[in-house]
PDB file of C-alpha atoms in Angstrom:
ATOM      1  CA  UNK A 150      14.991   6.077 -10.340  1.00 40.00           C
ATOM      2  CA  UNK A 151      12.090   4.028 -11.628  1.00 49.00           C
ATOM      3  CA  UNK A 152      11.872   0.555 -10.269  1.00 56.00           C
ATOM      4  CA  UNK A 153      11.488  -0.983  -6.882  1.00 56.00           C
ATOM      5  CA  UNK A 154      13.034   0.343  -3.701  1.00 54.00           C
ATOM      6  CA  UNK A 155      13.066  -1.771  -0.582  1.00 53.00           C
ATOM      7  CA  UNK A 156      14.143  -1.143   2.996  1.00 51.00           C
ATOM      8  CA  UNK A 157      17.714  -2.287   2.429  1.00 46.00           C
ATOM      9  CA  UNK A 158      18.295  -0.130  -0.659  1.00 57.00           C
ATOM     10  CA  UNK A 159      19.430   3.452  -0.953  1.00 62.00           C
ATOM     11  CA  UNK A 160      16.480   5.809  -0.962  1.00 68.00           C
ATOM     12  CA  UNK A 161      16.557   8.878  -3.225  1.00 74.00           C
ATOM     13  CA  UNK A 162      16.869  12.051  -1.156  1.00 84.00           C
ATOM     14  CA  UNK A 163      13.480  13.335  -2.304  1.00 88.00           C
ATOM     15  CA  UNK A 164      11.778  10.273  -0.817  1.00 87.00           C
ATOM     16  CA  UNK A 165      13.521  10.255   2.555  1.00 86.00           C
ATOM     17  CA  UNK A 166      10.413  11.635   4.267  1.00 90.00           C
ATOM     18  CA  UNK A 167       8.284   8.826   2.882  1.00 90.00           C
ATOM     19  CA  UNK A 168      10.930   6.220   3.666  1.00 86.00           C
ATOM     20  CA  UNK A 169      10.823   7.353   7.282  1.00 88.00           C
ATOM     21  CA  UNK A 170       7.117   6.404   7.336  1.00 92.00           C
ATOM     22  CA  UNK A 171       7.775   2.758   6.425  1.00 89.00           C
ATOM     23  CA  UNK A 172       7.371   0.681   9.606  1.00 88.00           C
ATOM     24  CA  UNK A 173      10.575  -0.662  11.177  1.00 85.00           C
ATOM     25  CA  UNK A 174      11.172  -4.239  10.127  1.00 80.00           C
ATOM     26  CA  UNK A 175       9.049  -3.947   6.969  1.00 78.00           C
ATOM     27  CA  UNK A 176      10.525  -6.537   4.636  1.00 71.00           C
ATOM     28  CA  UNK A 177       8.740  -5.793   1.373  1.00 70.00           C
ATOM     29  CA  UNK A 178       9.667  -3.256  -1.252  1.00 69.00           C
ATOM     30  CA  UNK A 179       7.733  -0.083  -0.671  1.00 78.00           C
ATOM     31  CA  UNK A 180       8.332   2.109  -3.744  1.00 84.00           C
ATOM     32  CA  UNK A 181       7.755   1.205  -7.369  1.00 87.00           C
ATOM     33  CA  UNK A 182       6.965   4.077  -9.704  1.00 89.00           C
ATOM     34  CA  UNK A 183       8.738   6.462 -12.037  1.00 90.00           C
ATOM     35  CA  UNK A 184      10.497   9.763 -11.359  1.00 92.00           C
ATOM     36  CA  UNK A 185       7.643  11.844 -12.776  1.00 95.00           C
ATOM     37  CA  UNK A 186       5.539  11.129  -9.698  1.00 95.00           C
ATOM     38  CA  UNK A 187       8.165  12.011  -7.073  1.00 93.00           C
ATOM     39  CA  UNK A 188       6.966  15.618  -6.630  1.00 95.00           C
ATOM     40  CA  UNK A 189       3.383  14.378  -6.319  1.00 96.00           C
ATOM     41  CA  UNK A 190       4.478  11.879  -3.647  1.00 95.00           C
ATOM     42  CA  UNK A 191       6.519  14.426  -1.719  1.00 95.00           C
ATOM     43  CA  UNK A 192       3.566  16.849  -1.633  1.00 97.00           C
ATOM     44  CA  UNK A 193       1.244  14.025  -0.583  1.00 97.00           C
ATOM     45  CA  UNK A 194       3.604  13.071   2.240  1.00 96.00           C
ATOM     46  CA  UNK A 195       3.710  16.647   3.558  1.00 97.00           C
ATOM     47  CA  UNK A 196      -0.076  16.901   3.461  1.00 98.00           C
ATOM     48  CA  UNK A 197      -0.499  13.584   5.266  1.00 98.00           C
ATOM     49  CA  UNK A 198       1.951  14.774   7.943  1.00 97.00           C
ATOM     50  CA  UNK A 199      -0.449  17.654   8.638  1.00 98.00           C
ATOM     51  CA  UNK A 200      -3.566  15.483   8.642  1.00 98.00           C
ATOM     52  CA  UNK A 201      -2.300  12.495  10.643  1.00 98.00           C
ATOM     53  CA  UNK A 202       1.098  12.957  12.324  1.00 97.00           C
ATOM     54  CA  UNK A 203       1.425   9.222  13.149  1.00 96.00           C
ATOM     55  CA  UNK A 204       0.696   7.814   9.691  1.00 97.00           C
ATOM     56  CA  UNK A 205       2.668   4.932   8.176  1.00 95.00           C
ATOM     57  CA  UNK A 206       3.343   3.760   4.635  1.00 94.00           C
ATOM     58  CA  UNK A 207       3.614   0.211   3.372  1.00 91.00           C
ATOM     59  CA  UNK A 208       3.698   0.744  -0.390  1.00 91.00           C
ATOM     60  CA  UNK A 209       3.552   3.327  -3.177  1.00 92.00           C
ATOM     61  CA  UNK A 210       3.468   1.906  -6.685  1.00 93.00           C
ATOM     62  CA  UNK A 211       2.152   2.243 -10.194  1.00 93.00           C
ATOM     63  CA  UNK A 212      -0.696  -0.102 -11.044  1.00 94.00           C
ATOM     64  CA  UNK A 213      -2.833   0.106 -14.181  1.00 93.00           C
ATOM     65  CA  UNK A 214      -1.344   3.541 -15.011  1.00 94.00           C
ATOM     66  CA  UNK A 215      -2.247   5.097 -11.668  1.00 96.00           C
ATOM     67  CA  UNK A 216      -0.591   5.580  -8.294  1.00 96.00           C
ATOM     68  CA  UNK A 217      -1.539   3.121  -5.585  1.00 96.00           C
ATOM     69  CA  UNK A 218      -0.621   4.402  -2.137  1.00 96.00           C
ATOM     70  CA  UNK A 219      -1.086   1.992   0.761  1.00 95.00           C
ATOM     71  CA  UNK A 220      -0.898   3.730   4.117  1.00 96.00           C
ATOM     72  CA  UNK A 221      -2.644   3.922   7.479  1.00 96.00           C
ATOM     73  CA  UNK A 222      -3.532   7.103   9.327  1.00 97.00           C
ATOM     74  CA  UNK A 223      -2.483   5.836  12.749  1.00 96.00           C
ATOM     75  CA  UNK A 224      -5.551   7.484  14.287  1.00 96.00           C
ATOM     76  CA  UNK A 225      -8.901   6.304  15.611  1.00 95.00           C
ATOM     77  CA  UNK A 226     -10.505   9.646  14.742  1.00 97.00           C
ATOM     78  CA  UNK A 227     -13.032   9.061  11.937  1.00 98.00           C
ATOM     79  CA  UNK A 228     -12.615  12.595  10.550  1.00 98.00           C
ATOM     80  CA  UNK A 229      -8.825  12.236  10.417  1.00 98.00           C
ATOM     81  CA  UNK A 230      -9.085   8.893   8.626  1.00 98.00           C
ATOM     82  CA  UNK A 231     -11.596  10.299   6.146  1.00 98.00           C
ATOM     83  CA  UNK A 232      -9.447  13.349   5.305  1.00 98.00           C
ATOM     84  CA  UNK A 233      -6.381  11.077   5.102  1.00 98.00           C
ATOM     85  CA  UNK A 234      -8.065   8.702   2.652  1.00 98.00           C
ATOM     86  CA  UNK A 235      -9.507  11.564   0.576  1.00 98.00           C
ATOM     87  CA  UNK A 236      -6.081  13.176   0.209  1.00 98.00           C
ATOM     88  CA  UNK A 237      -4.567   9.888  -0.945  1.00 98.00           C
ATOM     89  CA  UNK A 238      -7.357   9.429  -3.487  1.00 98.00           C
ATOM     90  CA  UNK A 239      -6.773  12.951  -4.869  1.00 98.00           C
ATOM     91  CA  UNK A 240      -3.103  12.090  -5.413  1.00 98.00           C
ATOM     92  CA  UNK A 241      -4.042   8.834  -7.110  1.00 98.00           C
ATOM     93  CA  UNK A 242      -6.383  10.697  -9.472  1.00 97.00           C
ATOM     94  CA  UNK A 243      -3.722  13.352 -10.132  1.00 98.00           C
ATOM     95  CA  UNK A 244      -1.259  10.599 -11.052  1.00 98.00           C
ATOM     96  CA  UNK A 245      -3.615   9.472 -13.830  1.00 97.00           C
ATOM     97  CA  UNK A 246      -3.013  12.883 -15.476  1.00 97.00           C
ATOM     98  CA  UNK A 247       0.735  13.109 -14.752  1.00 98.00           C
ATOM     99  CA  UNK A 248       3.462  11.479 -16.862  1.00 97.00           C
ATOM    100  CA  UNK A 249       5.159   8.880 -14.692  1.00 95.00           C
ATOM    101  CA  UNK A 250       8.480   9.452 -16.457  1.00 94.00           C
ATOM    102  CA  UNK A 251       8.812  13.247 -16.464  1.00 96.00           C
ATOM    103  CA  UNK A 252       5.962  14.801 -14.453  1.00 97.00           C
ATOM    104  CA  UNK A 253       4.397  16.744 -17.331  1.00 97.00           C
ATOM    105  CA  UNK A 254       0.670  16.462 -18.052  1.00 98.00           C
ATOM    106  CA  UNK A 255      -0.082  13.014 -19.418  1.00 97.00           C
ATOM    107  CA  UNK A 256      -2.823  10.531 -20.162  1.00 96.00           C
ATOM    108  CA  UNK A 257      -3.411   6.805 -20.377  1.00 95.00           C
ATOM    109  CA  UNK A 258      -1.368   5.020 -23.003  1.00 91.00           C
ATOM    110  CA  UNK A 259      -1.230   1.326 -23.747  1.00 91.00           C
ATOM    111  CA  UNK A 260       2.237   0.347 -24.915  1.00 85.00           C
ATOM    112  CA  UNK A 261       2.736  -1.959 -27.905  1.00 82.00           C
ATOM    113  CA  UNK A 262       3.465  -4.751 -25.407  1.00 86.00           C
ATOM    114  CA  UNK A 263       0.169  -4.135 -23.584  1.00 90.00           C
ATOM    115  CA  UNK A 264       1.344  -2.207 -20.491  1.00 88.00           C
ATOM    116  CA  UNK A 265      -0.949   0.589 -19.310  1.00 93.00           C
ATOM    117  CA  UNK A 266       1.020   3.714 -18.389  1.00 93.00           C
ATOM    118  CA  UNK A 267       0.363   7.393 -17.833  1.00 96.00           C
ATOM    119  CA  UNK A 268       2.616   9.253 -20.211  1.00 96.00           C
ATOM    120  CA  UNK A 269       3.028  12.550 -22.043  1.00 96.00           C
ATOM    121  CA  UNK A 270       3.369  12.711 -25.818  1.00 95.00           C
ATOM    122  CA  UNK A 271       7.136  13.341 -25.684  1.00 95.00           C
ATOM    123  CA  UNK A 272       7.792  10.305 -23.480  1.00 93.00           C
ATOM    124  CA  UNK A 273       5.527   8.159 -25.684  1.00 90.00           C
ATOM    125  CA  UNK A 274       7.497   9.148 -28.743  1.00 89.00           C
ATOM    126  CA  UNK A 275      10.787   8.443 -26.966  1.00 88.00           C
ATOM    127  CA  UNK A 276       9.496   5.007 -25.923  1.00 81.00           C
ATOM    128  CA  UNK A 277       8.382   4.284 -29.486  1.00 74.00           C
ATOM    129  CA  UNK A 278      11.877   5.157 -30.753  1.00 72.00           C
ATOM    130  CA  UNK A 279      13.432   2.675 -28.305  1.00 70.00           C
ATOM    131  CA  UNK A 280      11.338  -0.177 -29.718  1.00 59.00           C
TER     132      UNK A 280
END
């Protein structure tokens, strides 16, 4: 499931709740990270539903080995926006300790080709064997 998912593509069942938060007519791809972060994203989506019921998502992706989650709270309430942003930041930090491929505890790894990824030892070894 890693790779980019856009509005015209089939969305994995686990991400249907997040897909529903993408604004109608959004033309860009909105999801680009590995399967190890799906549970983290699903939990984040549920928490954001509680904090800001009208929130919207424009993109969730991996960048420099960490989740980047671009969303708006859909509220003018300063407290709501602050809690919303804090919860997103916690998920982004958690992603830096979670293997993007399998979801086990992981850490920063720079691949032989120079890509920065968050990976567990087992997934690193499997990647090394592929090269």
